[in-house]
């Protein structure tokens, strides 16, 4: 996302196992203007004080999506901090579903990641999710890890429109 862009990320961010149990849920029920760091979101590596991720109001809504209308949102832009939230549930088999409401106002031509799952160490993010400008909108891309190339979809999404993004991550033994 370019320096002037704003990405409203995740009114609801969660994971469920194949058994339908929540492993993690984040509703951003924090006051607008608070930083994510003030609410348990950790930095991925070297502390960065450039453009802290902050809570913005209002949150995102998406008609027909049950979690819509809960909490606020997080604004994400270029040169922003890279933060994550830990949870204690161990996931190592089956499928994990991860969803978020996103509203992208601008994206870089080269693409930029904005969501990822991660193992216990923060060195190799999995299921990395990217946005890249395309035509008059943007496309979503995925990569399996930090070391694999990004594969972008062909569907061009409109800027300044809220979408529900659902990702499925499958654990496969021996892979």
Tab-separated table of N, CA and C in Angstrom:
chain	number	residue	atom	x	y	z
A	1	UNK	N	0.825	-1.155	0.000
A	1	UNK	CA	0.000	0.000	0.000
A	1	UNK	C	0.882	1.235	0.000
A	2	UNK	N	0.517	2.236	-0.760
A	2	UNK	CA	1.373	3.407	-0.794
A	2	UNK	C	1.211	4.225	0.472
A	3	UNK	N	2.068	5.233	0.622
A	3	UNK	CA	2.110	5.990	1.867
A	3	UNK	C	0.774	6.651	2.199
A	4	UNK	N	-0.013	7.006	1.211
A	4	UNK	CA	-1.280	7.679	1.437
A	4	UNK	C	-2.432	6.693	1.624
A	5	UNK	N	-2.154	5.435	1.512
A	5	UNK	CA	-3.243	4.461	1.547
A	5	UNK	C	-3.700	4.155	2.964
A	6	UNK	N	-4.877	3.635	3.046
A	6	UNK	CA	-5.433	3.199	4.323
A	6	UNK	C	-6.108	1.873	4.080
A	7	UNK	N	-5.785	0.914	4.870
A	7	UNK	CA	-6.419	-0.391	4.793
A	7	UNK	C	-7.093	-0.613	6.122
A	8	UNK	N	-8.388	-0.726	6.109
A	8	UNK	CA	-9.098	-1.049	7.341
A	8	UNK	C	-9.156	-2.551	7.427
A	9	UNK	N	-8.598	-3.061	8.463
A	9	UNK	CA	-8.354	-4.487	8.572
A	9	UNK	C	-9.131	-5.078	9.719
A	10	UNK	N	-9.894	-6.060	9.439
A	10	UNK	CA	-10.392	-6.959	10.456
A	10	UNK	C	-11.260	-6.352	11.533
A	11	UNK	N	-12.483	-6.182	11.283
A	11	UNK	CA	-13.400	-5.947	12.389
A	11	UNK	C	-13.438	-7.228	13.210
A	12	UNK	N	-13.464	-8.335	12.518
A	12	UNK	CA	-13.411	-9.631	13.182
A	12	UNK	C	-12.285	-10.413	12.542
A	13	UNK	N	-11.410	-10.962	13.350
A	13	UNK	CA	-10.291	-11.759	12.889
A	13	UNK	C	-10.325	-13.024	13.708
A	14	UNK	N	-10.405	-14.198	13.078
A	14	UNK	CA	-10.494	-15.404	13.873
A	14	UNK	C	-10.039	-16.634	13.138
A	15	UNK	N	-9.918	-17.690	13.873
A	15	UNK	CA	-9.571	-18.988	13.325
A	15	UNK	C	-10.484	-20.016	13.958
A	16	UNK	N	-10.897	-20.981	13.184
A	16	UNK	CA	-11.627	-22.102	13.751
A	16	UNK	C	-10.988	-23.380	13.266
A	17	UNK	N	-11.062	-24.415	14.056
A	17	UNK	CA	-10.539	-25.705	13.666
A	17	UNK	C	-11.617	-26.453	12.895
A	18	UNK	N	-11.278	-27.605	12.384
A	18	UNK	CA	-12.242	-28.421	11.646
A	18	UNK	C	-13.436	-28.797	12.510
A	19	UNK	N	-13.290	-28.704	13.831
A	19	UNK	CA	-14.381	-29.063	14.731
A	19	UNK	C	-15.288	-27.876	15.042
A	20	UNK	N	-15.022	-26.732	14.437
A	20	UNK	CA	-15.881	-25.579	14.601
A	20	UNK	C	-15.656	-24.800	15.887
A	21	UNK	N	-14.535	-25.014	16.562
A	21	UNK	CA	-14.245	-24.295	17.795
A	21	UNK	C	-13.368	-23.087	17.476
A	22	UNK	N	-13.602	-21.990	18.171
A	22	UNK	CA	-12.759	-20.823	17.983
A	22	UNK	C	-11.398	-21.067	18.613
A	23	UNK	N	-10.364	-20.777	17.873
A	23	UNK	CA	-9.019	-20.812	18.425
A	23	UNK	C	-8.588	-19.403	18.814
A	24	UNK	N	-9.139	-18.411	18.122
A	24	UNK	CA	-8.760	-17.024	18.361
A	24	UNK	C	-9.812	-16.116	17.735
A	25	UNK	N	-10.129	-15.038	18.419
A	25	UNK	CA	-11.053	-14.056	17.863
A	25	UNK	C	-10.627	-12.671	18.323
A	26	UNK	N	-10.598	-11.724	17.407
A	26	UNK	CA	-10.234	-10.340	17.725
A	26	UNK	C	-11.302	-9.424	17.155
A	27	UNK	N	-11.999	-8.707	18.016
A	27	UNK	CA	-13.083	-7.825	17.585
A	27	UNK	C	-12.712	-6.347	17.634
A	28	UNK	N	-11.496	-6.009	17.994
A	28	UNK	CA	-11.030	-4.621	18.079
A	28	UNK	C	-11.998	-3.761	18.883
A	29	UNK	N	-12.386	-4.259	20.037
A	29	UNK	CA	-13.256	-3.487	20.927
A	29	UNK	C	-12.402	-2.593	21.825
A	30	UNK	N	-11.649	-1.719	21.182
A	30	UNK	CA	-10.768	-0.772	21.847
A	30	UNK	C	-11.187	0.634	21.431
A	31	UNK	N	-10.773	1.611	22.206
A	31	UNK	CA	-11.102	3.000	21.885
A	31	UNK	C	-10.345	3.459	20.636
A	32	UNK	N	-11.020	4.215	19.787
A	32	UNK	CA	-10.373	4.800	18.612
A	32	UNK	C	-9.184	5.638	19.071
A	33	UNK	N	-8.065	5.505	18.350
A	33	UNK	CA	-6.847	6.223	18.693
A	33	UNK	C	-5.860	5.403	19.496
A	34	UNK	N	-6.323	4.339	20.167
A	34	UNK	CA	-5.408	3.452	20.890
A	34	UNK	C	-4.481	2.751	19.905
A	35	UNK	N	-3.292	2.385	20.349
A	35	UNK	CA	-2.409	1.572	19.514
A	35	UNK	C	-2.709	0.102	19.760
A	36	UNK	N	-2.409	-0.740	18.780
A	36	UNK	CA	-2.585	-2.178	18.987
A	36	UNK	C	-1.614	-2.690	20.037
A	37	UNK	N	-0.429	-2.071	20.135
A	37	UNK	CA	0.550	-2.457	21.143
A	37	UNK	C	0.023	-2.311	22.563
A	38	UNK	N	-0.891	-1.374	22.766
A	38	UNK	CA	-1.466	-1.174	24.101
A	38	UNK	C	-2.458	-2.274	24.465
A	39	UNK	N	-2.780	-3.154	23.508
A	39	UNK	CA	-3.770	-4.200	23.743
A	39	UNK	C	-3.221	-5.596	23.451
A	40	UNK	N	-1.914	-5.777	23.684
A	40	UNK	CA	-1.331	-7.114	23.607
A	40	UNK	C	-0.819	-7.540	22.246
A	41	UNK	N	-0.855	-6.671	21.244
A	41	UNK	CA	-0.292	-7.003	19.939
A	41	UNK	C	1.205	-6.770	19.995
A	42	UNK	N	1.998	-7.790	19.648
A	42	UNK	CA	3.455	-7.765	19.772
A	42	UNK	C	4.117	-7.418	18.447
A	43	UNK	N	5.327	-6.841	18.507
A	43	UNK	CA	6.101	-6.557	17.300
A	43	UNK	C	6.759	-7.835	16.813
A	44	UNK	N	6.873	-8.012	15.493
A	44	UNK	CA	7.442	-9.241	14.950
A	44	UNK	C	8.942	-9.343	15.126
A	45	UNK	N	9.660	-8.234	15.127
A	45	UNK	CA	11.116	-8.312	15.274
A	45	UNK	C	11.606	-7.040	15.938
A	46	UNK	N	12.560	-6.375	15.319
A	46	UNK	CA	13.122	-5.163	15.890
A	46	UNK	C	12.021	-4.146	16.138
A	47	UNK	N	11.944	-3.610	17.336
A	47	UNK	CA	10.889	-2.636	17.612
A	47	UNK	C	10.923	-1.473	16.630
A	48	UNK	N	9.757	-1.129	16.137
A	48	UNK	CA	9.610	-0.030	15.199
A	48	UNK	C	8.623	0.967	15.786
A	49	UNK	N	9.020	2.212	15.811
A	49	UNK	CA	8.135	3.238	16.333
A	49	UNK	C	7.596	4.103	15.200
A	50	UNK	N	7.848	3.681	13.954
A	50	UNK	CA	7.349	4.403	12.794
A	50	UNK	C	5.913	3.969	12.536
A	51	UNK	N	5.022	4.914	12.455
A	51	UNK	CA	3.615	4.667	12.134
A	51	UNK	C	3.012	3.500	12.914
A	52	UNK	N	2.837	3.653	14.217
A	52	UNK	CA	2.213	2.586	14.999
A	52	UNK	C	0.819	2.270	14.466
A	53	UNK	N	0.444	1.011	14.519
A	53	UNK	CA	-0.894	0.607	14.091
A	53	UNK	C	-1.894	1.075	15.134
A	54	UNK	N	-2.915	1.770	14.680
A	54	UNK	CA	-3.890	2.335	15.600
A	54	UNK	C	-5.300	1.852	15.291
A	55	UNK	N	-6.137	1.988	16.280
A	55	UNK	CA	-7.548	1.637	16.159
A	55	UNK	C	-8.283	2.842	15.565
A	56	UNK	N	-9.146	2.565	14.590
A	56	UNK	CA	-9.951	3.613	13.969
A	56	UNK	C	-11.426	3.270	14.127
A	57	UNK	N	-12.245	4.283	14.030
A	57	UNK	CA	-13.686	4.112	14.148
A	57	UNK	C	-14.333	4.765	12.934
A	58	UNK	N	-15.387	4.221	12.396
A	58	UNK	CA	-16.082	3.036	12.881
A	58	UNK	C	-15.423	1.771	12.373
A	59	UNK	N	-15.914	0.637	12.851
A	59	UNK	CA	-15.477	-0.652	12.342
A	59	UNK	C	-16.122	-0.907	10.996
A	60	UNK	N	-15.831	-2.046	10.423
A	60	UNK	CA	-16.391	-2.397	9.117
A	60	UNK	C	-17.665	-3.213	9.282
A	61	UNK	N	-18.546	-3.110	8.315
A	61	UNK	CA	-19.752	-3.938	8.291
A	61	UNK	C	-19.867	-4.578	6.921
A	62	UNK	N	-20.506	-5.713	6.880
A	62	UNK	CA	-20.747	-6.436	5.638
A	62	UNK	C	-22.107	-7.105	5.785
A	63	UNK	N	-23.066	-6.694	4.978
A	63	UNK	CA	-24.437	-7.203	5.084
A	63	UNK	C	-24.468	-8.727	5.033
A	64	UNK	N	-25.184	-9.333	5.968
A	64	UNK	CA	-25.350	-10.778	5.994
A	64	UNK	C	-24.230	-11.533	6.682
A	65	UNK	N	-23.188	-10.853	7.121
A	65	UNK	CA	-22.066	-11.501	7.796
A	65	UNK	C	-22.261	-11.322	9.293
A	66	UNK	N	-22.517	-12.408	10.005
A	66	UNK	CA	-22.883	-12.385	11.411
A	66	UNK	C	-22.031	-11.529	12.321
A	67	UNK	N	-20.696	-11.588	12.247
A	67	UNK	CA	-19.886	-10.783	13.163
A	67	UNK	C	-19.853	-9.284	12.827
A	68	UNK	N	-20.474	-8.843	11.733
A	68	UNK	CA	-20.414	-7.437	11.340
A	68	UNK	C	-20.988	-6.542	12.426
A	69	UNK	N	-20.398	-5.362	12.564
A	69	UNK	CA	-20.903	-4.377	13.501
A	69	UNK	C	-20.331	-4.481	14.900
A	70	UNK	N	-19.347	-5.344	15.114
A	70	UNK	CA	-18.709	-5.495	16.430
A	70	UNK	C	-17.398	-4.715	16.417
A	71	UNK	N	-17.172	-3.892	17.383
A	71	UNK	CA	-15.877	-3.239	17.554
A	71	UNK	C	-15.502	-2.246	16.478
A	72	UNK	N	-14.240	-1.840	16.504
A	72	UNK	CA	-13.687	-0.883	15.560
A	72	UNK	C	-12.838	-1.608	14.530
A	73	UNK	N	-11.791	-0.983	14.034
A	73	UNK	CA	-10.938	-1.573	13.015
A	73	UNK	C	-9.505	-1.139	13.262
A	74	UNK	N	-8.567	-1.719	12.533
A	74	UNK	CA	-7.163	-1.303	12.592
A	74	UNK	C	-6.796	-0.707	11.243
A	75	UNK	N	-6.148	0.454	11.265
A	75	UNK	CA	-5.691	1.101	10.033
A	75	UNK	C	-4.269	0.633	9.744
A	76	UNK	N	-4.024	0.176	8.512
A	76	UNK	CA	-2.724	-0.346	8.122
A	76	UNK	C	-2.257	0.400	6.880
A	77	UNK	N	-1.022	0.874	6.872
A	77	UNK	CA	-0.475	1.565	5.710
A	77	UNK	C	0.995	1.243	5.547
A	78	UNK	N	1.627	1.822	4.542
A	78	UNK	CA	3.045	1.614	4.290
A	78	UNK	C	3.865	2.143	5.458
A	79	UNK	N	4.967	1.527	5.733
A	79	UNK	CA	5.904	1.836	6.819
A	79	UNK	C	5.263	1.699	8.192
A	80	UNK	N	4.183	0.960	8.263
A	80	UNK	CA	3.552	0.708	9.557
A	80	UNK	C	4.247	-0.427	10.276
A	81	UNK	N	4.010	-0.507	11.540
A	81	UNK	CA	4.576	-1.585	12.334
A	81	UNK	C	4.013	-2.921	11.868
A	82	UNK	N	4.796	-3.966	12.088
A	82	UNK	CA	4.384	-5.332	11.772
A	82	UNK	C	4.085	-6.003	13.110
A	83	UNK	N	2.810	-6.173	13.436
A	83	UNK	CA	2.412	-6.696	14.744
A	83	UNK	C	1.653	-8.002	14.607
A	84	UNK	N	1.681	-8.781	15.679
A	84	UNK	CA	0.949	-10.042	15.717
A	84	UNK	C	0.358	-10.224	17.103
A	85	UNK	N	-0.587	-11.144	17.194
A	85	UNK	CA	-1.214	-11.447	18.474
A	85	UNK	C	-1.073	-12.942	18.708
A	86	UNK	N	-0.551	-13.304	19.870
A	86	UNK	CA	-0.393	-14.714	20.210
A	86	UNK	C	-1.696	-15.278	20.759
A	87	UNK	N	-1.841	-16.567	20.588
A	87	UNK	CA	-2.928	-17.280	21.260
A	87	UNK	C	-2.398	-18.633	21.677
A	88	UNK	N	-3.042	-19.255	22.666
A	88	UNK	CA	-2.471	-20.448	23.291
A	88	UNK	C	-2.923	-21.759	22.672
A	89	UNK	N	-3.933	-21.744	21.828
A	89	UNK	CA	-4.406	-22.975	21.213
A	89	UNK	C	-3.366	-23.487	20.221
A	90	UNK	N	-2.997	-24.772	20.336
A	90	UNK	CA	-2.053	-25.372	19.407
A	90	UNK	C	-2.815	-25.988	18.249
A	91	UNK	N	-2.481	-25.554	17.056
A	91	UNK	CA	-3.103	-26.084	15.849
A	91	UNK	C	-2.047	-26.812	15.046
A	92	UNK	N	-2.254	-28.113	14.805
A	92	UNK	CA	-1.245	-28.878	14.083
A	92	UNK	C	-1.836	-29.926	13.158
A	93	UNK	N	-3.159	-29.984	13.052
A	93	UNK	CA	-3.775	-30.945	12.146
A	93	UNK	C	-5.125	-30.404	11.678
A	94	UNK	N	-5.617	-30.987	10.602
A	94	UNK	CA	-6.918	-30.571	10.083
A	94	UNK	C	-6.839	-29.267	9.319
A	95	UNK	N	-7.929	-28.502	9.350
A	95	UNK	CA	-8.030	-27.248	8.621
A	95	UNK	C	-8.242	-26.088	9.587
A	96	UNK	N	-7.674	-24.959	9.242
A	96	UNK	CA	-7.885	-23.731	9.989
A	96	UNK	C	-8.499	-22.727	9.020
A	97	UNK	N	-9.561	-22.074	9.434
A	97	UNK	CA	-10.199	-21.036	8.631
A	97	UNK	C	-9.933	-19.699	9.304
A	98	UNK	N	-9.559	-18.742	8.505
A	98	UNK	CA	-9.156	-17.438	8.995
A	98	UNK	C	-9.934	-16.412	8.181
A	99	UNK	N	-10.627	-15.522	8.853
A	99	UNK	CA	-11.386	-14.535	8.093
A	99	UNK	C	-11.220	-13.146	8.657
A	100	UNK	N	-11.441	-12.175	7.766
A	100	UNK	CA	-11.345	-10.772	8.147
A	100	UNK	C	-12.173	-9.954	7.176
A	101	UNK	N	-12.666	-8.827	7.642
A	101	UNK	CA	-13.277	-7.853	6.747
A	101	UNK	C	-12.189	-6.862	6.378
A	102	UNK	N	-12.049	-6.575	5.085
A	102	UNK	CA	-11.025	-5.632	4.626
A	102	UNK	C	-11.666	-4.554	3.771
A	103	UNK	N	-11.070	-3.371	3.788
A	103	UNK	CA	-11.475	-2.273	2.932
A	103	UNK	C	-10.190	-1.571	2.524
A	104	UNK	N	-9.770	-1.759	1.277
A	104	UNK	CA	-8.493	-1.253	0.781
A	104	UNK	C	-8.745	0.020	-0.018
A	105	UNK	N	-8.015	1.085	0.303
A	105	UNK	CA	-8.180	2.340	-0.425
A	105	UNK	C	-7.106	2.545	-1.487
A	106	UNK	N	-5.964	1.871	-1.377
A	106	UNK	CA	-4.888	1.969	-2.359
A	106	UNK	C	-3.959	0.784	-2.165
A	107	UNK	N	-3.254	0.395	-3.230
A	107	UNK	CA	-2.304	-0.719	-3.144
A	107	UNK	C	-1.115	-0.438	-4.052
A	108	UNK	N	0.045	-0.958	-3.679
A	108	UNK	CA	1.250	-0.795	-4.488
A	108	UNK	C	1.184	-1.673	-5.731
A	109	UNK	N	1.850	-1.249	-6.779
A	109	UNK	CA	1.920	-2.046	-8.009
A	109	UNK	C	2.733	-3.318	-7.784
A	110	UNK	N	3.630	-3.305	-6.812
A	110	UNK	CA	4.463	-4.475	-6.516
A	110	UNK	C	3.824	-5.409	-5.509
A	111	UNK	N	2.728	-4.991	-4.866
A	111	UNK	CA	2.066	-5.815	-3.865
A	111	UNK	C	2.699	-5.662	-2.493
A	112	UNK	N	1.914	-5.971	-1.468
A	112	UNK	CA	2.387	-5.850	-0.103
A	112	UNK	C	1.532	-6.748	0.786
A	113	UNK	N	2.164	-7.473	1.718
A	113	UNK	CA	1.376	-8.362	2.563
A	113	UNK	C	0.765	-7.608	3.724
A	114	UNK	N	-0.408	-8.068	4.149
A	114	UNK	CA	-1.090	-7.400	5.253
A	114	UNK	C	-1.702	-8.353	6.255
A	115	UNK	N	-1.781	-9.629	5.966
A	115	UNK	CA	-2.278	-10.638	6.913
A	115	UNK	C	-1.429	-11.889	6.773
A	116	UNK	N	-1.242	-12.612	7.877
A	116	UNK	CA	-0.522	-13.877	7.816
A	116	UNK	C	-0.846	-14.700	9.052
A	117	UNK	N	-0.703	-15.992	8.924
A	117	UNK	CA	-0.711	-16.890	10.074
A	117	UNK	C	0.748	-17.167	10.385
A	118	UNK	N	1.026	-17.664	11.576
A	118	UNK	CA	2.414	-17.902	11.919
A	118	UNK	C	2.531	-19.056	12.896
A	119	UNK	N	3.612	-19.836	12.760
A	119	UNK	CA	3.903	-20.835	13.793
A	119	UNK	C	4.359	-20.113	15.053
A	120	UNK	N	4.778	-20.858	16.049
A	120	UNK	CA	5.146	-20.249	17.331
A	120	UNK	C	6.305	-19.275	17.216
A	121	UNK	N	7.233	-19.521	16.300
A	121	UNK	CA	8.305	-18.547	16.094
A	121	UNK	C	7.875	-17.587	14.991
A	122	UNK	N	8.305	-16.371	15.060
A	122	UNK	CA	7.870	-15.353	14.115
A	122	UNK	C	8.821	-15.199	12.935
A	123	UNK	N	9.434	-16.286	12.502
A	123	UNK	CA	10.424	-16.176	11.434
A	123	UNK	C	9.886	-16.560	10.064
A	124	UNK	N	8.844	-17.328	9.986
A	124	UNK	CA	8.346	-17.770	8.687
A	124	UNK	C	6.816	-17.758	8.675
A	125	UNK	N	6.249	-16.645	8.291
A	125	UNK	CA	4.793	-16.509	8.246
A	125	UNK	C	4.214	-17.458	7.201
A	126	UNK	N	3.071	-18.045	7.498
A	126	UNK	CA	2.386	-18.917	6.547
A	126	UNK	C	1.090	-18.245	6.106
A	127	UNK	N	0.567	-18.695	5.004
A	127	UNK	CA	-0.693	-18.179	4.487
A	127	UNK	C	-0.654	-16.648	4.403
A	128	UNK	N	0.463	-16.139	3.883
A	128	UNK	CA	0.625	-14.683	3.747
A	128	UNK	C	-0.344	-14.156	2.695
A	129	UNK	N	-1.007	-13.063	3.001
A	129	UNK	CA	-2.038	-12.491	2.139
A	129	UNK	C	-1.598	-11.099	1.690
A	130	UNK	N	-1.682	-10.845	0.389
A	130	UNK	CA	-1.176	-9.624	-0.222
A	130	UNK	C	-2.287	-8.880	-0.953
A	131	UNK	N	-2.091	-7.576	-1.161
A	131	UNK	CA	-2.925	-6.768	-2.054
A	131	UNK	C	-1.982	-6.093	-3.046
A	132	UNK	N	-2.365	-6.101	-4.345
A	132	UNK	CA	-1.546	-5.484	-5.397
A	132	UNK	C	-2.477	-4.747	-6.348
A	133	UNK	N	-2.107	-3.521	-6.716
A	133	UNK	CA	-2.957	-2.757	-7.630
A	133	UNK	C	-3.062	-3.481	-8.975
A	134	UNK	N	-4.242	-3.355	-9.590
A	134	UNK	CA	-4.504	-3.991	-10.873
A	134	UNK	C	-5.634	-3.230	-11.558
A	135	UNK	N	-5.354	-2.659	-12.720
A	135	UNK	CA	-6.374	-1.874	-13.408
A	135	UNK	C	-6.813	-0.714	-12.536
A	136	UNK	N	-8.106	-0.582	-12.316
A	136	UNK	CA	-8.615	0.495	-11.463
A	136	UNK	C	-8.880	0.008	-10.039
A	137	UNK	N	-8.465	-1.229	-9.719
A	137	UNK	CA	-8.676	-1.788	-8.385
A	137	UNK	C	-7.446	-2.525	-7.907
A	138	UNK	N	-7.674	-3.681	-7.297
A	138	UNK	CA	-6.571	-4.477	-6.773
A	138	UNK	C	-6.941	-5.957	-6.819
A	139	UNK	N	-5.914	-6.805	-6.699
A	139	UNK	CA	-6.102	-8.254	-6.627
A	139	UNK	C	-5.488	-8.751	-5.330
A	140	UNK	N	-5.978	-9.886	-4.858
A	140	UNK	CA	-5.469	-10.528	-3.644
A	140	UNK	C	-4.501	-11.630	-4.059
A	141	UNK	N	-3.398	-11.747	-3.318
A	141	UNK	CA	-2.421	-12.798	-3.561
A	141	UNK	C	-2.147	-13.581	-2.293
A	142	UNK	N	-1.662	-14.806	-2.454
A	142	UNK	CA	-1.323	-15.681	-1.327
A	142	UNK	C	0.048	-16.290	-1.545
A	143	UNK	N	0.761	-16.526	-0.450
A	143	UNK	CA	1.983	-17.320	-0.513
A	143	UNK	C	1.985	-18.257	0.683
A	144	UNK	N	2.584	-19.419	0.497
A	144	UNK	CA	2.613	-20.433	1.544
A	144	UNK	C	3.519	-20.029	2.694
A	145	UNK	N	4.592	-19.278	2.390
A	145	UNK	CA	5.552	-18.875	3.419
A	145	UNK	C	6.352	-17.680	2.916
A	146	UNK	N	7.301	-17.237	3.743
A	146	UNK	CA	8.179	-16.136	3.341
A	146	UNK	C	9.036	-16.503	2.133
A	147	UNK	N	9.296	-17.803	1.944
A	147	UNK	CA	10.213	-18.246	0.895
A	147	UNK	C	9.525	-18.658	-0.396
A	148	UNK	N	8.212	-18.622	-0.469
A	148	UNK	CA	7.526	-19.053	-1.683
A	148	UNK	C	6.953	-17.854	-2.431
A	149	UNK	N	6.879	-17.954	-3.760
A	149	UNK	CA	6.362	-16.822	-4.535
A	149	UNK	C	4.878	-16.581	-4.267
A	150	UNK	N	4.475	-15.346	-4.484
A	150	UNK	CA	3.070	-14.961	-4.314
A	150	UNK	C	2.298	-15.327	-5.575
A	151	UNK	N	1.139	-15.931	-5.396
A	151	UNK	CA	0.244	-16.241	-6.511
A	151	UNK	C	-0.955	-15.304	-6.396
A	152	UNK	N	-1.148	-14.449	-7.396
A	152	UNK	CA	-2.251	-13.490	-7.374
A	152	UNK	C	-3.446	-14.026	-8.138
A	153	UNK	N	-4.622	-13.734	-7.631
A	153	UNK	CA	-5.856	-14.096	-8.304
A	153	UNK	C	-6.129	-13.172	-9.479
A	154	UNK	N	-7.107	-13.525	-10.292
A	154	UNK	CA	-7.454	-12.732	-11.475
A	154	UNK	C	-8.621	-11.784	-11.220
A	155	UNK	N	-9.345	-11.965	-10.132
A	155	UNK	CA	-10.519	-11.136	-9.856
A	155	UNK	C	-10.095	-9.779	-9.325
A	156	UNK	N	-10.435	-8.725	-10.071
A	156	UNK	CA	-10.114	-7.369	-9.645
A	156	UNK	C	-11.188	-6.880	-8.674
A	157	UNK	N	-10.754	-6.470	-7.490
A	157	UNK	CA	-11.652	-5.947	-6.463
A	157	UNK	C	-11.631	-4.426	-6.492
A	158	UNK	N	-12.733	-3.812	-6.092
A	158	UNK	CA	-12.848	-2.355	-6.110
A	158	UNK	C	-12.276	-1.750	-4.837
A	159	UNK	N	-11.551	-0.635	-4.990
A	159	UNK	CA	-11.077	0.108	-3.829
A	159	UNK	C	-12.265	0.676	-3.062
A	160	UNK	N	-12.067	0.912	-1.772
A	160	UNK	CA	-13.065	1.545	-0.899
A	160	UNK	C	-14.366	0.765	-0.799
A	161	UNK	N	-14.264	-0.545	-0.905
A	161	UNK	CA	-15.405	-1.451	-0.766
A	161	UNK	C	-15.035	-2.506	0.269
A	162	UNK	N	-15.950	-2.826	1.156
A	162	UNK	CA	-15.679	-3.831	2.188
A	162	UNK	C	-15.944	-5.229	1.630
A	163	UNK	N	-14.993	-6.124	1.854
A	163	UNK	CA	-15.102	-7.532	1.464
A	163	UNK	C	-14.823	-8.404	2.679
A	164	UNK	N	-15.412	-9.589	2.699
A	164	UNK	CA	-15.053	-10.592	3.691
A	164	UNK	C	-14.042	-11.509	3.018
A	165	UNK	N	-12.881	-11.624	3.609
A	165	UNK	CA	-11.799	-12.453	3.101
A	165	UNK	C	-11.734	-13.705	3.958
A	166	UNK	N	-11.844	-14.884	3.345
A	166	UNK	CA	-11.786	-16.149	4.079
A	166	UNK	C	-10.635	-16.963	3.519
A	167	UNK	N	-9.733	-17.405	4.405
A	167	UNK	CA	-8.596	-18.233	4.020
A	167	UNK	C	-8.701	-19.582	4.710
A	168	UNK	N	-8.305	-20.623	4.006
A	168	UNK	CA	-8.289	-21.968	4.578
A	168	UNK	C	-6.850	-22.465	4.532
A	169	UNK	N	-6.353	-22.899	5.691
A	169	UNK	CA	-5.016	-23.463	5.777
A	169	UNK	C	-5.148	-24.913	6.192
A	170	UNK	N	-4.598	-25.842	5.416
A	170	UNK	CA	-4.684	-27.268	5.709
A	170	UNK	C	-3.330	-27.800	6.145
A	171	UNK	N	-3.284	-28.489	7.285
A	171	UNK	CA	-2.074	-29.148	7.742
A	171	UNK	C	-1.977	-30.485	7.020
A	172	UNK	N	-0.796	-30.770	6.447
A	172	UNK	CA	-0.580	-32.033	5.754
A	172	UNK	C	0.691	-32.659	6.288
A	173	UNK	N	0.568	-33.874	6.797
A	173	UNK	CA	1.739	-34.520	7.378
A	173	UNK	C	2.761	-34.853	6.290
A	174	UNK	N	4.032	-34.647	6.626
A	174	UNK	CA	5.121	-34.974	5.709
A	174	UNK	C	5.364	-33.951	4.616
A	175	UNK	N	4.646	-32.830	4.652
A	175	UNK	CA	4.841	-31.822	3.591
A	175	UNK	C	5.578	-30.641	4.155
